[in-house]
Structures are given as C-alpha cells and as structure tokens.
PDB file of C-alpha atoms in Angstrom:
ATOM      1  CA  UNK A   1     330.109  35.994 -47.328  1.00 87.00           C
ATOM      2  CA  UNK A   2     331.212  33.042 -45.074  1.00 91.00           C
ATOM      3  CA  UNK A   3     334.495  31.839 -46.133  1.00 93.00           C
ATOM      4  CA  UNK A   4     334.059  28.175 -47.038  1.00 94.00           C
ATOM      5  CA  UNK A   5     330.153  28.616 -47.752  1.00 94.00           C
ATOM      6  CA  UNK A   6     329.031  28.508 -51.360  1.00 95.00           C
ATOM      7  CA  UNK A   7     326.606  31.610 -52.205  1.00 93.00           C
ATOM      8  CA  UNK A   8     323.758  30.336 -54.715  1.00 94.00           C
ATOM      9  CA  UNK A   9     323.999  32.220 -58.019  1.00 91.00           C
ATOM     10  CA  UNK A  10     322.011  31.145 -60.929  1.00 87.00           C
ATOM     11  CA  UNK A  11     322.596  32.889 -64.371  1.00 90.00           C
ATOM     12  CA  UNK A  12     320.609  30.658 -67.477  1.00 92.00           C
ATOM     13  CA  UNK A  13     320.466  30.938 -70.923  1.00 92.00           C
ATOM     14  CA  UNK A  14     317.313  29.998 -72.522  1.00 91.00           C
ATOM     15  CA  UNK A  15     317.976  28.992 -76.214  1.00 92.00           C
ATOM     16  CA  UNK A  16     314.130  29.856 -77.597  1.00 92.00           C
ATOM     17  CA  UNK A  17     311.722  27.267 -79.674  1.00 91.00           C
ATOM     18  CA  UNK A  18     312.557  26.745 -83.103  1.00 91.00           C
ATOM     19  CA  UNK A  19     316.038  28.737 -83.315  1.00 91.00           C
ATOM     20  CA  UNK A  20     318.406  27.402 -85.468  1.00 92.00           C
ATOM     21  CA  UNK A  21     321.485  25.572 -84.854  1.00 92.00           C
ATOM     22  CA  UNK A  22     324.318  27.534 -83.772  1.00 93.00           C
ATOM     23  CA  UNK A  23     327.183  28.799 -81.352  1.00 93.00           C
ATOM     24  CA  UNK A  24     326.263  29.647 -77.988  1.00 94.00           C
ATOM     25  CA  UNK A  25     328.977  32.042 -75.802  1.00 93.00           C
ATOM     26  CA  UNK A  26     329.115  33.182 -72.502  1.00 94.00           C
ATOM     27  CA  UNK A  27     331.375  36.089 -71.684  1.00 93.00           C
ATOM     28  CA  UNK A  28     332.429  35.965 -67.856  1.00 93.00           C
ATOM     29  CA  UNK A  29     333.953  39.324 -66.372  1.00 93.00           C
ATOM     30  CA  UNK A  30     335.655  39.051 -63.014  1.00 93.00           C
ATOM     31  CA  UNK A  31     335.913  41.764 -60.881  1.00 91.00           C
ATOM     32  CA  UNK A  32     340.134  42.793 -59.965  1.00 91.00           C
ATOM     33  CA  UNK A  33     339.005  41.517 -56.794  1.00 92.00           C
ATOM     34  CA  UNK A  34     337.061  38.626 -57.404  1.00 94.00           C
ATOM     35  CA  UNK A  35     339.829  35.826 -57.051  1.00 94.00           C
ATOM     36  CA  UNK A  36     341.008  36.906 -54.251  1.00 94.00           C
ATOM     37  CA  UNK A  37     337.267  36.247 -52.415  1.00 94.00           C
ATOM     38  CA  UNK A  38     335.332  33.261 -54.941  1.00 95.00           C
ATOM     39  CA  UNK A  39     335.984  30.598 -57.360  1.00 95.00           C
ATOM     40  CA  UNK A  40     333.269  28.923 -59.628  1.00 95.00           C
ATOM     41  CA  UNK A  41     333.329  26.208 -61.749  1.00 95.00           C
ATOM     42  CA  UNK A  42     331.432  26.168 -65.136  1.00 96.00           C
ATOM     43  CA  UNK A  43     328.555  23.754 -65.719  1.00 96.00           C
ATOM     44  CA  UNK A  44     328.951  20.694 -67.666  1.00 95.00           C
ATOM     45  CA  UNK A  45     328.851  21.318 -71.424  1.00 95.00           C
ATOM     46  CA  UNK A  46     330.646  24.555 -71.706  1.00 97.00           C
ATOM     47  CA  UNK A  47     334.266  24.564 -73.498  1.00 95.00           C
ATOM     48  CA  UNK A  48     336.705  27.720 -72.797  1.00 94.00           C
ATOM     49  CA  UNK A  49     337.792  29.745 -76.099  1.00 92.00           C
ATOM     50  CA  UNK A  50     341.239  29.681 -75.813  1.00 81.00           C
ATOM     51  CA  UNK A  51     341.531  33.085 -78.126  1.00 70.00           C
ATOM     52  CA  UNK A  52     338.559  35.234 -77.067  1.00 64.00           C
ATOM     53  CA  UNK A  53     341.065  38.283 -78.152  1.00 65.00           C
ATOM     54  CA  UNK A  54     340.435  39.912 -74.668  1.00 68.00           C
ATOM     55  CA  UNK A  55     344.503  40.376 -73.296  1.00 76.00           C
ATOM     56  CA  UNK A  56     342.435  41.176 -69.647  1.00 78.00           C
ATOM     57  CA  UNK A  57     343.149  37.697 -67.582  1.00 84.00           C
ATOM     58  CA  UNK A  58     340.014  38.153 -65.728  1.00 87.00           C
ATOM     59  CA  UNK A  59     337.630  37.880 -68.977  1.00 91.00           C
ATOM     60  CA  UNK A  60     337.134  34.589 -69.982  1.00 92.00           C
ATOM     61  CA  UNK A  61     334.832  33.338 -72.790  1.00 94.00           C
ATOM     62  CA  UNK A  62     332.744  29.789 -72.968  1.00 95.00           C
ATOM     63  CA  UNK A  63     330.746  28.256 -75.849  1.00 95.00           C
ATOM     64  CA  UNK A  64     328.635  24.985 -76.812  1.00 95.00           C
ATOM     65  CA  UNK A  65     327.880  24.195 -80.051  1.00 94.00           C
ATOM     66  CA  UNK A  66     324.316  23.522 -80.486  1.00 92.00           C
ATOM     67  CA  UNK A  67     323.971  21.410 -83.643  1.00 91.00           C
ATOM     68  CA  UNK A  68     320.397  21.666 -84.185  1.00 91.00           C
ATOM     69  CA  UNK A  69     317.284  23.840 -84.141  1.00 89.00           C
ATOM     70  CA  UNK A  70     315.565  23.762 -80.783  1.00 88.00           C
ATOM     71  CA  UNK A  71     312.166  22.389 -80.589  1.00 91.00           C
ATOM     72  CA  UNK A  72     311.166  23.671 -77.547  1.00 92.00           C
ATOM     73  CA  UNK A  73     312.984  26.377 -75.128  1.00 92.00           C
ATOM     74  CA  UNK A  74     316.194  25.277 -73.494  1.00 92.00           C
ATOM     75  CA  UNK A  75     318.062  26.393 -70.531  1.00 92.00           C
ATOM     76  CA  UNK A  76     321.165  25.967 -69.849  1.00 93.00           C
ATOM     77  CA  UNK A  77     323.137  26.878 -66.724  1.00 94.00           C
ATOM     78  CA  UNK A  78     326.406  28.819 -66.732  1.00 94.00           C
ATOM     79  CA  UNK A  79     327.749  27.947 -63.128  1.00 94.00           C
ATOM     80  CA  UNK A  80     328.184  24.335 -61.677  1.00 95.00           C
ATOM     81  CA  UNK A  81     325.421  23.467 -59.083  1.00 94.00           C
ATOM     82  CA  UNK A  82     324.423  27.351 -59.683  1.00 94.00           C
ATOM     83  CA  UNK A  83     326.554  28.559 -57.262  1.00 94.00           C
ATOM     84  CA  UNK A  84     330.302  30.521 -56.592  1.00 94.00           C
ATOM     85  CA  UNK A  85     332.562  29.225 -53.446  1.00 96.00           C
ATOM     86  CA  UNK A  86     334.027  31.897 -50.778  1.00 95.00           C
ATOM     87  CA  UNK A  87     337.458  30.677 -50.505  1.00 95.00           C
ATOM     88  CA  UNK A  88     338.393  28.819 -47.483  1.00 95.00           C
ATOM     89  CA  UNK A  89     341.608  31.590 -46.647  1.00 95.00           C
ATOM     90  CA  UNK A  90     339.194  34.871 -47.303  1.00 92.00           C
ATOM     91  CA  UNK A  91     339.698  36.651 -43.708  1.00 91.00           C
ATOM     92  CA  UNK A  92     337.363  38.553 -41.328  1.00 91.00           C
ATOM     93  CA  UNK A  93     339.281  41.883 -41.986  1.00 91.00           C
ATOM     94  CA  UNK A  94     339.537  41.226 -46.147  1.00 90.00           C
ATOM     95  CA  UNK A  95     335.692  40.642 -45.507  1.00 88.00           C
ATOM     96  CA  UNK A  96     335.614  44.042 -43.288  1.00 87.00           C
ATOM     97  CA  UNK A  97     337.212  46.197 -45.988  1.00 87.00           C
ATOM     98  CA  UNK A  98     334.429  45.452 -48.268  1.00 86.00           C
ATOM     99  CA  UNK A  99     331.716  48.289 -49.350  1.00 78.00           C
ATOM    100  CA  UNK A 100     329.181  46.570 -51.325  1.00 72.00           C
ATOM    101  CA  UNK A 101     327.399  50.363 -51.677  1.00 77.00           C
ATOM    102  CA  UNK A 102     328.217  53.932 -53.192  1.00 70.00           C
ATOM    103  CA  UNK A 103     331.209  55.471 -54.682  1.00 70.00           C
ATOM    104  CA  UNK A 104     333.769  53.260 -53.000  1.00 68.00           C
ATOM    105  CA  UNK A 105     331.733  49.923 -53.938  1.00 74.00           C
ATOM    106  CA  UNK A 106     334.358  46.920 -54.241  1.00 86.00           C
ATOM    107  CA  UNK A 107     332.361  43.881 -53.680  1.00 87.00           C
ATOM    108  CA  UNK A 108     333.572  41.002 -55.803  1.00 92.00           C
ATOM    109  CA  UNK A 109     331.817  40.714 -58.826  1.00 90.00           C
ATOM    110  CA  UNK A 110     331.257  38.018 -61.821  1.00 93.00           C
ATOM    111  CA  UNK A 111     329.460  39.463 -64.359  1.00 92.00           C
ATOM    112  CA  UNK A 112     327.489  36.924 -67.284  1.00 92.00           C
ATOM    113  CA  UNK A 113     326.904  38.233 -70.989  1.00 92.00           C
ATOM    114  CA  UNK A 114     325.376  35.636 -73.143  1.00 92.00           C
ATOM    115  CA  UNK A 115     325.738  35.631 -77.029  1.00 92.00           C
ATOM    116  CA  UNK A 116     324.322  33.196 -79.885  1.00 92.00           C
ATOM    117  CA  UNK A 117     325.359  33.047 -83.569  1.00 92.00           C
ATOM    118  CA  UNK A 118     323.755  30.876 -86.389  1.00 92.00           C
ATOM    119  CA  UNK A 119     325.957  27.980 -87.866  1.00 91.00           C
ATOM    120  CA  UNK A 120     324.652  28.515 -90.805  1.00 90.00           C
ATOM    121  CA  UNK A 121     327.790  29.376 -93.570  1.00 90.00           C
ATOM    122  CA  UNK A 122     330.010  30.023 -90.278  1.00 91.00           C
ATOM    123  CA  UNK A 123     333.200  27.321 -90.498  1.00 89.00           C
ATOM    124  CA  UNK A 124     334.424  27.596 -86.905  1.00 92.00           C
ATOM    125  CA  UNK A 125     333.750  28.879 -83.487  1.00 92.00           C
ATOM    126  CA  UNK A 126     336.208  31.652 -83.423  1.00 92.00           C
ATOM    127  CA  UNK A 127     334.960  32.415 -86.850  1.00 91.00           C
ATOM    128  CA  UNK A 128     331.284  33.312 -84.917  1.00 92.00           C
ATOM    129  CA  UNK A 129     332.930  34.964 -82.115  1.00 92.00           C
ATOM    130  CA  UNK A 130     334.673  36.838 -84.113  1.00 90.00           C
ATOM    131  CA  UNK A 131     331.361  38.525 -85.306  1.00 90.00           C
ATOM    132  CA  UNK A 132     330.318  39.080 -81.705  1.00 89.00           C
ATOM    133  CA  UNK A 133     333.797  40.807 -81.193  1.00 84.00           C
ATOM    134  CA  UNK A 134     333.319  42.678 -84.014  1.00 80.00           C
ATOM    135  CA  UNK A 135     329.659  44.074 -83.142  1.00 63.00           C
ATOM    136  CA  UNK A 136     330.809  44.865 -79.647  1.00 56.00           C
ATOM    137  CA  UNK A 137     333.450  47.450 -81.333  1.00 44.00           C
ATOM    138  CA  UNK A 138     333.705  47.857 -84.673  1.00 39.00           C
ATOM    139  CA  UNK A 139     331.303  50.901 -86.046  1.00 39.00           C
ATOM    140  CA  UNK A 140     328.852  50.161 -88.180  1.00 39.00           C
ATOM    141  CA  UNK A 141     329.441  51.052 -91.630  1.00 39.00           C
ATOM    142  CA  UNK A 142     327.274  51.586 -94.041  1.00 37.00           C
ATOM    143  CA  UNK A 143     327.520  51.777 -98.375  1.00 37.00           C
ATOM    144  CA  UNK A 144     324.936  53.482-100.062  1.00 39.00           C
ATOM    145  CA  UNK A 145     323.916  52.450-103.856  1.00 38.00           C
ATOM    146  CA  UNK A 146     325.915  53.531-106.727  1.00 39.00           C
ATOM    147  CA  UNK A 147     323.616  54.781-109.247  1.00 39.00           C
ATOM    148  CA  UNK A 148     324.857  53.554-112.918  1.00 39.00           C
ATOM    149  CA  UNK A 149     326.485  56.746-115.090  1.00 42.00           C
ATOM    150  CA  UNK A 150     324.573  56.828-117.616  1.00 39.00           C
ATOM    151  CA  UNK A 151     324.761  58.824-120.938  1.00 40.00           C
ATOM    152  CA  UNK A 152     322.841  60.049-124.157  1.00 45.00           C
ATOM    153  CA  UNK A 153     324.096  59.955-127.995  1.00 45.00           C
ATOM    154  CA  UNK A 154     323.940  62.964-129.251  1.00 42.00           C
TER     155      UNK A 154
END
C-alpha cells in the first residue's frame, strides 16, 4: 500500500439470464482496521439500508431494486471505478506494523457478500432483507404432517 494510491479491487455481481425481478444486496464487512488505512466509494446504482439490523458500525448493507427479469446476464460492480483509496495520512510505520500472513494477520480487509431475493409477494426492501437476515441465523424449523384422528362406530 502507497498512501494516496488507489489499489484496483473488483468484486461483481452477475444477475443470471432470465431471473426474475427482485432485490439485490450487498453486505460489506470492514475489517476494525480498515478505516484507519482505505476508503471506497460504492458504484453508481447502489442505495445504503439504513436498518440492516447489524449494531457493528463497520457492516454496512447496499441494495438495487431490479424491476424486471433479466434477459441476458448482468454485472454489476460493487466499488466505484473498481477500486479502494489508501488514505493520504496512512504512515510508513502504521504501514510497518502490518502482517498480512499467519496468526497475527491484520491487514485491512473489506469483505463482499452478495444476496438476491424475488419481488414477487415481497412489499418492501427491508421486508426481503429481512429473509436474508433471517436465513443467516434463524434455525430452520421444520412441521411435520398431522395425520387426521380418525375413528370407527361401533
């Protein structure tokens, strides 16, 4: 890292052919360091969710709303011009201190988790991420069939 440098970083998401209108989400987990070295900017077309129900400051949580079924892949880019910016004020000895290897490992990260969920009979965008929340930690519970009581005349 070269403070004022940007360092080229590409993450897509490719919506595939022919799926069907819905809420696209990127989930964006900064490392405790990670302000301290970079910033980033999102790419056009991305909206923060200003309730992602995360209380950790350095998880933040983007969506588009993609009104209607793909017709052929589509990609679409997370960061602005693909890249993250070493802060101008980021020092030689910050920069020394850094182990991007082994136990002690502290290199600034950013890490991207992508998430899509149909429109279809889903009101609102925190409505969908809501069910993405709720995958990510609720268990899965399951109901088996009642069988009907059923009884003879004598």
């Amino acid at each position: 890292m070269i403070p004022g440098n940007d360092i080229v970083k590409d993450p897509k998401i490719t919506v595939k052919a022919d799926s069907e209108a819905c809420y696209l989400f990127v989930k964006l987990v900064k490392s405790e360091n990670f302000d301290t070295f970079l910033e980033y900017e999102m790419a056009d077309g991305w909206t923060l969710l200003d309730d992602d129900g995360d209380e950790d400051p350095n998880t933040l949580v983007y969506y588009m709303e993609l009104d209607e079924k793909t017709e052929e892949d589509t990609v679409y880019g997370v960061l602005l011009n693909d890249n993250v910016h070493v802060k101008e004020e980021v020092t030689k000895e910050q920069l020394n201190k850094l182990d991007p290897e082994g136990e002690d490992a502290n290199y600034p990260t950013l890490t991207v988790t992508a998430y899509a969920v149909q429109m279809a009979n889903i009101d609102t965008v925190e409505a969908a991420w809501e069910l993405v929340v709720g995958e990510e930690t609720a268990p899965v519970e399951t109901t088996a069939p009642v069988e009907p009581e059923t009884t003879e005349a004598p």
